[in-house]
Amino acid sequence: MKNKIILLIILILVSINITGCWDYVELNQREVITAIGIDKGEEPGTIVVTMQSIIPYRISTPLKPSTSETATHVVSVTGKSFSDALVRYKQITSKNPYFQQSRVFIIGEEAARDGVISFMNPILRSIEYRTRGWLLVAKGKASDILQRQVDVSKISADYILDLMNSSNYMATVPVETAHEFIKDVSVKTLSPVTAKIEAIKSEDNHFDIGYSGSAVFKKDKLIGWLDMHETKGLLWITGKFKRGIMATGYTKTANGILTQKVIKGKAKIIPKITNGKIKIIIDIYEEGLIGENDSNIEMNSTEAINSFENQFEMEIKKQVEACLKRVQQEYKTDVFGFGEEIHKKLPRQWKEIKDSWEEIYPGVNIEVNAKVKLRATGKIIDPIKP
């Protein structure tokens, strides 16, 4: 019995010493991929996959200053599928691609119009990829975005990531992760919408990477774009405009401009049956702080405050109606979740119309109501006058 116990202890000690990671790869043998772009190939049935990876020794550290050289390596490969392109990529690199740092997925315009399910399938299926990364649509080619360098960051993928995190916090454009995008596609009555990214020309003829609106889908296929004005309407409808800056003109003066800082925003979608037809009521509530008052109107009375609130309410309704006109009547795609709201709140009526919702949706009557509450005027009440 004593010998058996000693043997057991020896086996335990030996097993501890020989335990290790069977698939362990040294860090210097990894190709850390920061962003992935997908475009339509020139040959029918092919796609171009662009990968941006880090060049570690060119990244600045506290002990090593930065250099003027780019810190990224960008490679594009063509394949019949995403997996096929990955195999071809491995043929031209000596390191093993590592995708856990891939926080940005960019789909080129032509590829997005053909549908994204086929090449998003392996990304969602494999544990190698990070599906919480932002999924964006490029105006033009995704490869052009990833190959472009920016002055403020050695790694353009990090710059894009910060840009999207900022836009998501300040509610300027809708941004979806790869996981959220596919989740929306999987809902029968809902289509996804995400940010549009492109190279934007500045006044000094320099190109920077920036967002310029939204990419609207009908299921998994890109169907059109929304500009920034229409995008704000989308954010109001979906209740995502919770923080940000809002500006409007003042109708009682020739050149008056009002600006407020939005501190709270919410929306309620109410489906109703009116005269046997579906009607959608959108109630929007917003609270804000006055940021600018260039109207020469003094804000020292309840009437003046109410007048300013009415002005912002009118601006919200303009943005929402512009968005509805584009998405509902032109694109005819439900990115707002109206169908889901009918399903939840009017289940009996939904059962009757669900099979023909796609035909009914463009003609649904939508009523928009907006209520604005200005909480403060800032450190001064009256406008500044010369």
GROMACS .gro file of C-alpha atoms in nm:
model
  386
    1MET     CA    1   0.000   0.000   0.000
    2LYS     CA    2   0.286   0.234   0.091
    3ASN     CA    3   0.457   0.167  -0.244
    4LYS     CA    4   0.137   0.247  -0.431
    5ILE     CA    5   0.107   0.584  -0.256
    6ILE     CA    6   0.470   0.670  -0.338
    7LEU     CA    7   0.414   0.570  -0.702
    8LEU     CA    8   0.100   0.787  -0.718
    9ILE     CA    9   0.291   1.088  -0.580
   10ILE     CA   10   0.569   1.037  -0.834
   11LEU     CA   11   0.317   1.018  -1.121
   12ILE     CA   12   0.150   1.340  -1.004
   13LEU     CA   13   0.482   1.524  -0.983
   14VAL     CA   14   0.591   1.399  -1.323
   15SER     CA   15   0.260   1.495  -1.485
   16ILE     CA   16   0.290   1.849  -1.342
   17ASN     CA   17   0.637   1.889  -1.491
   18ILE     CA   18   0.541   1.772  -1.839
   19THR     CA   19   0.218   1.973  -1.859
   20GLY     CA   20   0.224   2.246  -2.126
   21CYS     CA   21   0.032   2.413  -2.406
   22TRP     CA   22   0.034   2.183  -2.705
   23ASP     CA   23  -0.041   2.468  -2.946
   24TYR     CA   24   0.191   2.726  -2.787
   25VAL     CA   25   0.347   2.970  -3.034
   26GLU     CA   26   0.623   3.215  -2.947
   27LEU     CA   27   0.518   3.580  -2.968
   28ASN     CA   28   0.787   3.662  -3.223
   29GLN     CA   29   0.639   3.395  -3.448
   30ARG     CA   30   0.296   3.557  -3.453
   31GLU     CA   31   0.164   3.805  -3.709
   32VAL     CA   32  -0.067   4.024  -3.499
   33ILE     CA   33  -0.358   4.125  -3.726
   34THR     CA   34  -0.520   4.454  -3.620
   35ALA     CA   35  -0.780   4.498  -3.896
   36ILE     CA   36  -0.936   4.298  -4.179
   37GLY     CA   37  -1.083   4.439  -4.500
   38ILE     CA   38  -1.288   4.254  -4.760
   39ASP     CA   39  -1.348   4.368  -5.119
   40LYS     CA   40  -1.501   4.219  -5.430
   41GLY     CA   41  -1.237   4.060  -5.656
   42GLU     CA   42  -1.183   4.152  -6.019
   43GLU     CA   43  -1.249   3.794  -6.131
   44PRO     CA   44  -1.606   3.665  -6.087
   45GLY     CA   45  -1.658   3.466  -5.769
   46THR     CA   46  -1.350   3.598  -5.589
   47ILE     CA   47  -1.290   3.832  -5.297
   48VAL     CA   48  -0.986   4.033  -5.192
   49VAL     CA   49  -0.895   4.008  -4.823
   50THR     CA   50  -0.668   4.281  -4.686
   51MET     CA   51  -0.495   4.234  -4.352
   52GLN     CA   52  -0.316   4.499  -4.152
   53SER     CA   53  -0.057   4.368  -3.905
   54ILE     CA   54   0.178   4.531  -3.656
   55ILE     CA   55   0.554   4.566  -3.705
   56PRO     CA   56   0.654   4.549  -3.333
   57TYR     CA   57   1.005   4.693  -3.355
   58ARG     CA   58   0.871   5.013  -3.516
   59ILE     CA   59   0.635   5.090  -3.230
   60SER     CA   60   0.763   5.346  -2.982
   61THR     CA   61   0.817   5.252  -2.616
   62PRO     CA   62   0.936   5.448  -2.310
   63LEU     CA   63   1.288   5.323  -2.388
   64LYS     CA   64   1.273   5.366  -2.766
   65PRO     CA   65   1.152   5.675  -2.953
   66SER     CA   66   0.925   5.641  -3.254
   67THR     CA   67   1.053   5.654  -3.609
   68SER     CA   68   0.906   5.806  -3.923
   69GLU     CA   69   0.848   5.459  -4.067
   70THR     CA   70   0.499   5.309  -4.063
   71ALA     CA   71   0.434   5.057  -3.785
   72THR     CA   72   0.200   4.843  -3.992
   73HIS     CA   73   0.227   4.592  -4.273
   74VAL     CA   74  -0.067   4.571  -4.516
   75VAL     CA   75  -0.113   4.272  -4.748
   76SER     CA   76  -0.400   4.195  -4.988
   77VAL     CA   77  -0.469   3.844  -5.120
   78THR     CA   78  -0.734   3.712  -5.358
   79GLY     CA   79  -0.930   3.393  -5.300
   80LYS     CA   80  -1.256   3.219  -5.379
   81SER     CA   81  -1.361   3.250  -5.015
   82PHE     CA   82  -1.233   3.402  -4.693
   83SER     CA   83  -1.077   3.072  -4.585
   84ASP     CA   84  -0.914   3.028  -4.926
   85ALA     CA   85  -0.768   3.381  -4.905
   86LEU     CA   86  -0.634   3.303  -4.557
   87VAL     CA   87  -0.450   2.997  -4.692
   88ARG     CA   88  -0.296   3.213  -4.965
   89TYR     CA   89  -0.196   3.472  -4.706
   90LYS     CA   90  -0.010   3.207  -4.506
   91GLN     CA   91   0.182   3.118  -4.820
   92ILE     CA   92   0.343   3.463  -4.834
   93THR     CA   93   0.419   3.519  -4.465
   94SER     CA   94   0.659   3.330  -4.241
   95LYS     CA   95   0.455   3.393  -3.926
   96ASN     CA   96   0.126   3.259  -3.795
   97PRO     CA   97  -0.157   3.514  -3.820
   98TYR     CA   98  -0.309   3.600  -3.482
   99PHE     CA   99  -0.661   3.745  -3.502
  100GLN     CA  100  -0.753   3.809  -3.139
  101GLN     CA  101  -0.642   4.172  -3.178
  102SER     CA  102  -0.856   4.225  -3.489
  103ARG     CA  103  -1.095   4.491  -3.361
  104VAL     CA  104  -1.202   4.639  -3.696
  105PHE     CA  105  -1.370   4.467  -3.992
  106ILE     CA  106  -1.418   4.683  -4.302
  107ILE     CA  107  -1.636   4.571  -4.594
  108GLY     CA  108  -1.586   4.738  -4.932
  109GLU     CA  109  -1.890   4.891  -5.103
  110GLU     CA  110  -1.915   4.643  -5.392
  111ALA     CA  111  -1.867   4.342  -5.166
  112ALA     CA  112  -2.134   4.474  -4.928
  113ARG     CA  113  -2.384   4.517  -5.213
  114ASP     CA  114  -2.337   4.151  -5.307
  115GLY     CA  115  -2.402   4.034  -4.950
  116VAL     CA  116  -2.177   3.977  -4.649
  117ILE     CA  117  -2.301   3.647  -4.505
  118SER     CA  118  -2.067   3.426  -4.707
  119PHE     CA  119  -1.743   3.581  -4.583
  120MET     CA  120  -1.867   3.664  -4.232
  121ASN     CA  121  -1.956   3.298  -4.175
  122PRO     CA  122  -1.600   3.174  -4.102
  123ILE     CA  123  -1.525   3.480  -3.887
  124LEU     CA  124  -1.821   3.405  -3.661
  125ARG     CA  125  -1.771   3.030  -3.667
  126SER     CA  126  -1.404   3.016  -3.564
  127ILE     CA  127  -1.273   3.090  -3.214
  128GLU     CA  128  -0.969   3.257  -3.373
  129TYR     CA  129  -1.160   3.576  -3.452
  130ARG     CA  130  -1.288   3.852  -3.226
  131THR     CA  131  -1.654   3.903  -3.318
  132ARG     CA  132  -1.686   4.204  -3.085
  133GLY     CA  133  -1.481   4.411  -3.329
  134TRP     CA  134  -1.656   4.696  -3.512
  135LEU     CA  135  -1.797   4.615  -3.856
  136LEU     CA  136  -1.785   4.913  -4.094
  137VAL     CA  137  -1.862   4.971  -4.461
  138ALA     CA  138  -1.617   5.162  -4.680
  139LYS     CA  139  -1.725   5.410  -4.945
  140GLY     CA  140  -1.513   5.253  -5.219
  141LYS     CA  141  -1.261   4.983  -5.131
  142ALA     CA  142  -1.174   4.856  -4.784
  143SER     CA  143  -0.812   4.805  -4.893
  144ASP     CA  144  -0.777   5.179  -4.964
  145ILE     CA  145  -0.877   5.257  -4.606
  146LEU     CA  146  -0.636   5.008  -4.447
  147GLN     CA  147  -0.344   5.115  -4.667
  148ARG     CA  148  -0.389   5.482  -4.581
  149GLN     CA  149  -0.176   5.623  -4.301
  150VAL     CA  150  -0.292   5.884  -4.050
  151ASP     CA  151  -0.075   6.146  -3.881
  152VAL     CA  152  -0.210   6.101  -3.530
  153SER     CA  153  -0.141   5.728  -3.496
  154LYS     CA  154   0.125   5.486  -3.611
  155ILE     CA  155  -0.144   5.217  -3.646
  156SER     CA  156  -0.445   5.329  -3.849
  157ALA     CA  157  -0.661   5.046  -3.708
  158ASP     CA  158  -0.615   5.193  -3.358
  159TYR     CA  159  -0.717   5.534  -3.492
  160ILE     CA  160  -1.031   5.387  -3.652
  161LEU     CA  161  -1.112   5.202  -3.331
  162ASP     CA  162  -1.084   5.521  -3.124
  163LEU     CA  163  -1.290   5.707  -3.384
  164MET     CA  164  -1.573   5.454  -3.363
  165ASN     CA  165  -1.563   5.436  -2.984
  166SER     CA  166  -1.593   5.816  -2.974
  167SER     CA  167  -1.879   5.821  -3.225
  168ASN     CA  168  -2.060   5.550  -3.032
  169TYR     CA  169  -2.028   5.750  -2.708
  170MET     CA  170  -2.130   6.084  -2.861
  171ALA     CA  171  -2.408   5.934  -3.077
  172THR     CA  172  -2.298   6.064  -3.416
  173VAL     CA  173  -2.327   5.745  -3.625
  174PRO     CA  174  -2.462   5.397  -3.549
  175VAL     CA  175  -2.187   5.140  -3.506
  176GLU     CA  176  -2.237   4.765  -3.483
  177THR     CA  177  -2.002   4.483  -3.395
  178ALA     CA  178  -1.976   4.183  -3.626
  179HIS     CA  179  -2.182   3.985  -3.374
  180GLU     CA  180  -2.457   4.250  -3.353
  181PHE     CA  181  -2.466   4.285  -3.732
  182ILE     CA  182  -2.526   3.914  -3.793
  183LYS     CA  183  -2.777   3.907  -3.507
  184ASP     CA  184  -2.982   4.180  -3.682
  185VAL     CA  185  -2.959   3.994  -4.013
  186SER     CA  186  -3.095   3.682  -3.841
  187VAL     CA  187  -3.410   3.863  -3.724
  188LYS     CA  188  -3.675   3.813  -3.991
  189THR     CA  189  -3.824   4.163  -3.970
  190LEU     CA  190  -3.506   4.363  -3.908
  191SER     CA  191  -3.213   4.478  -4.121
  192PRO     CA  192  -2.881   4.613  -3.992
  193VAL     CA  193  -2.729   4.958  -4.026
  194THR     CA  194  -2.373   5.055  -3.940
  195ALA     CA  195  -2.122   5.334  -3.994
  196LYS     CA  196  -1.988   5.442  -4.334
  197ILE     CA  197  -1.615   5.511  -4.339
  198GLU     CA  198  -1.413   5.680  -4.612
  199ALA     CA  199  -1.108   5.889  -4.691
  200ILE     CA  200  -1.220   6.249  -4.635
  201LYS     CA  201  -1.039   6.534  -4.808
  202SER     CA  202  -0.950   6.830  -4.586
  203GLU     CA  203  -0.910   7.194  -4.686
  204ASP     CA  204  -0.534   7.151  -4.732
  205ASN     CA  205  -0.593   6.865  -4.981
  206HIS     CA  206  -0.487   6.608  -4.720
  207PHE     CA  207  -0.691   6.289  -4.684
  208ASP     CA  208  -0.794   6.160  -4.342
  209ILE     CA  209  -0.998   5.857  -4.245
  210GLY     CA  210  -1.340   5.947  -4.105
  211TYR     CA  211  -1.705   5.850  -4.086
  212SER     CA  212  -1.954   6.033  -4.305
  213GLY     CA  213  -2.292   5.875  -4.240
  214SER     CA  214  -2.451   5.531  -4.230
  215ALA     CA  215  -2.462   5.220  -4.447
  216VAL     CA  216  -2.818   5.084  -4.477
  217PHE     CA  217  -2.876   4.716  -4.546
  218LYS     CA  218  -3.166   4.506  -4.662
  219LYS     CA  219  -3.088   4.185  -4.477
  220ASP     CA  220  -2.718   4.120  -4.557
  221LYS     CA  221  -2.692   4.339  -4.869
  222LEU     CA  222  -2.601   4.707  -4.876
  223ILE     CA  223  -2.886   4.903  -5.029
  224GLY     CA  224  -2.783   5.267  -4.976
  225TRP     CA  225  -2.639   5.543  -4.761
  226LEU     CA  226  -2.764   5.800  -4.512
  227ASP     CA  227  -2.594   6.139  -4.477
  228MET     CA  228  -2.522   6.284  -4.132
  229HIS     CA  229  -2.854   6.472  -4.115
  230GLU     CA  230  -3.054   6.156  -4.194
  231THR     CA  231  -2.832   5.952  -3.962
  232LYS     CA  232  -2.928   6.174  -3.668
  233GLY     CA  233  -3.291   6.098  -3.745
  234LEU     CA  234  -3.210   5.726  -3.733
  235LEU     CA  235  -3.044   5.767  -3.394
  236TRP     CA  236  -3.347   5.954  -3.257
  237ILE     CA  237  -3.587   5.682  -3.375
  238THR     CA  238  -3.381   5.397  -3.233
  239GLY     CA  239  -3.323   5.578  -2.901
  240LYS     CA  240  -2.944   5.588  -2.945
  241PHE     CA  241  -2.910   5.967  -2.943
  242LYS     CA  242  -2.834   5.989  -2.571
  243ARG     CA  243  -2.534   6.224  -2.582
  244GLY     CA  244  -2.407   6.468  -2.841
  245ILE     CA  245  -2.433   6.814  -2.989
  246MET     CA  246  -2.740   6.946  -3.169
  247ALA     CA  247  -2.762   7.273  -3.364
  248THR     CA  248  -3.058   7.448  -3.526
  249GLY     CA  249  -3.152   7.782  -3.672
  250TYR     CA  250  -3.389   8.020  -3.496
  251THR     CA  251  -3.687   8.116  -3.709
  252LYS     CA  252  -3.753   8.448  -3.531
  253THR     CA  253  -3.416   8.593  -3.631
  254ALA     CA  254  -3.238   8.609  -3.966
  255ASN     CA  255  -2.910   8.441  -3.871
  256GLY     CA  256  -2.969   8.304  -3.523
  257ILE     CA  257  -2.804   7.974  -3.433
  258LEU     CA  258  -2.889   7.766  -3.128
  259THR     CA  259  -2.677   7.478  -3.003
  260GLN     CA  260  -2.741   7.242  -2.718
  261LYS     CA  261  -2.555   6.959  -2.552
  262VAL     CA  262  -2.780   6.654  -2.542
  263ILE     CA  263  -2.758   6.486  -2.200
  264LYS     CA  264  -3.050   6.246  -2.227
  265GLY     CA  265  -3.252   6.101  -2.510
  266LYS     CA  266  -3.503   5.822  -2.546
  267ALA     CA  267  -3.765   5.708  -2.793
  268LYS     CA  268  -4.078   5.501  -2.767
  269ILE     CA  269  -4.229   5.323  -3.068
  270ILE     CA  270  -4.603   5.264  -3.031
  271PRO     CA  271  -4.785   5.056  -3.295
  272LYS     CA  272  -5.162   5.109  -3.322
  273ILE     CA  273  -5.451   4.993  -3.536
  274THR     CA  274  -5.637   5.288  -3.690
  275ASN     CA  275  -5.931   5.224  -3.924
  276GLY     CA  276  -5.808   4.871  -3.972
  277LYS     CA  277  -5.456   4.981  -4.069
  278ILE     CA  278  -5.123   4.977  -3.887
  279LYS     CA  279  -5.001   5.311  -3.760
  280ILE     CA  280  -4.667   5.379  -3.589
  281ILE     CA  281  -4.629   5.658  -3.333
  282ILE     CA  282  -4.274   5.764  -3.242
  283ASP     CA  283  -4.249   5.961  -2.918
  284ILE     CA  284  -3.905   6.120  -2.865
  285TYR     CA  285  -3.798   6.283  -2.541
  286GLU     CA  286  -3.473   6.476  -2.502
  287GLU     CA  287  -3.303   6.683  -2.234
  288GLY     CA  288  -3.018   6.922  -2.299
  289LEU     CA  289  -2.809   7.219  -2.195
  290ILE     CA  290  -2.778   7.537  -2.402
  291GLY     CA  291  -2.430   7.555  -2.555
  292GLU     CA  292  -2.468   7.853  -2.788
  293ASN     CA  293  -2.727   8.127  -2.834
  294ASP     CA  294  -2.654   8.346  -3.133
  295SER     CA  295  -3.014   8.460  -3.173
  296ASN     CA  296  -2.991   8.783  -2.965
  297ILE     CA  297  -3.297   8.657  -2.777
  298GLU     CA  298  -3.272   8.683  -2.398
  299MET     CA  299  -3.338   8.359  -2.209
  300ASN     CA  300  -3.472   8.521  -1.893
  301SER     CA  301  -3.833   8.409  -1.927
  302THR     CA  302  -4.034   8.089  -1.951
  303GLU     CA  303  -4.168   8.201  -2.288
  304ALA     CA  304  -3.817   8.234  -2.432
  305ILE     CA  305  -3.713   7.893  -2.301
  306ASN     CA  306  -4.029   7.734  -2.442
  307SER     CA  307  -3.962   7.901  -2.776
  308PHE     CA  308  -3.612   7.754  -2.786
  309GLU     CA  309  -3.744   7.411  -2.689
  310ASN     CA  310  -3.999   7.428  -2.972
  311GLN     CA  311  -3.721   7.513  -3.214
  312PHE     CA  312  -3.523   7.203  -3.116
  313GLU     CA  313  -3.838   6.990  -3.134
  314MET     CA  314  -3.891   7.105  -3.492
  315GLU     CA  315  -3.531   7.021  -3.578
  316ILE     CA  316  -3.565   6.670  -3.435
  317LYS     CA  317  -3.880   6.611  -3.639
  318LYS     CA  318  -3.704   6.733  -3.955
  319GLN     CA  319  -3.419   6.488  -3.901
  320VAL     CA  320  -3.653   6.198  -3.829
  321GLU     CA  321  -3.879   6.271  -4.126
  322ALA     CA  322  -3.578   6.299  -4.359
  323CYS     CA  323  -3.456   5.960  -4.239
  324LEU     CA  324  -3.800   5.798  -4.276
  325LYS     CA  325  -3.837   5.934  -4.628
  326ARG     CA  326  -3.505   5.782  -4.730
  327VAL     CA  327  -3.525   5.449  -4.550
  328GLN     CA  328  -3.895   5.367  -4.551
  329GLN     CA  329  -4.003   5.507  -4.886
  330GLU     CA  330  -3.685   5.482  -5.098
  331TYR     CA  331  -3.489   5.188  -4.956
  332LYS     CA  332  -3.799   5.006  -4.822
  333THR     CA  333  -3.604   4.833  -4.546
  334ASP     CA  334  -3.693   4.816  -4.177
  335VAL     CA  335  -3.381   4.911  -3.981
  336PHE     CA  336  -3.587   5.065  -3.698
  337GLY     CA  337  -3.744   4.749  -3.558
  338PHE     CA  338  -4.103   4.852  -3.634
  339GLY     CA  339  -4.195   4.494  -3.725
  340GLU     CA  340  -4.055   4.365  -3.397
  341GLU     CA  341  -4.255   4.622  -3.200
  342ILE     CA  342  -4.577   4.518  -3.375
  343HIS     CA  343  -4.490   4.155  -3.307
  344LYS     CA  344  -4.446   4.224  -2.934
  345LYS     CA  345  -4.734   4.467  -2.876
  346LEU     CA  346  -4.993   4.355  -3.132
  347PRO     CA  347  -4.927   3.980  -3.165
  348ARG     CA  348  -5.268   3.892  -3.308
  349GLN     CA  349  -5.252   4.156  -3.581
  350TRP     CA  350  -4.888   4.069  -3.651
  351LYS     CA  351  -4.981   3.710  -3.718
  352GLU     CA  352  -5.209   3.833  -3.996
  353ILE     CA  353  -4.956   4.063  -4.164
  354LYS     CA  354  -4.615   3.908  -4.095
  355ASP     CA  355  -4.592   3.729  -4.429
  356SER     CA  356  -4.667   4.050  -4.620
  357TRP     CA  357  -4.483   4.295  -4.390
  358GLU     CA  358  -4.226   4.376  -4.657
  359GLU     CA  359  -4.502   4.501  -4.888
  360ILE     CA  360  -4.700   4.676  -4.612
  361TYR     CA  361  -4.405   4.852  -4.446
  362PRO     CA  362  -4.336   5.127  -4.708
  363GLY     CA  363  -4.695   5.252  -4.684
  364VAL     CA  364  -4.733   5.251  -4.304
  365ASN     CA  365  -4.843   5.588  -4.163
  366ILE     CA  366  -4.588   5.718  -3.909
  367GLU     CA  367  -4.652   5.999  -3.663
  368VAL     CA  368  -4.353   6.172  -3.505
  369ASN     CA  369  -4.374   6.358  -3.174
  370ALA     CA  370  -4.080   6.531  -3.005
  371LYS     CA  371  -4.052   6.682  -2.659
  372VAL     CA  372  -3.742   6.881  -2.556
  373LYS     CA  373  -3.657   6.998  -2.206
  374LEU     CA  374  -3.372   7.249  -2.167
  375ARG     CA  375  -3.225   7.206  -1.821
  376ALA     CA  376  -2.980   7.496  -1.808
  377THR     CA  377  -2.857   7.795  -2.005
  378GLY     CA  378  -2.492   7.771  -1.902
  379LYS     CA  379  -2.302   8.029  -1.695
  380ILE     CA  380  -2.480   8.321  -1.862
  381ILE     CA  381  -2.847   8.382  -1.936
  382ASP     CA  382  -2.853   8.665  -2.186
  383PRO     CA  383  -2.683   8.649  -2.527
  384ILE     CA  384  -2.357   8.838  -2.577
  385LYS     CA  385  -2.417   9.166  -2.756
  386PRO     CA  386  -2.162   9.416  -2.891
   0.00000   0.00000   0.00000
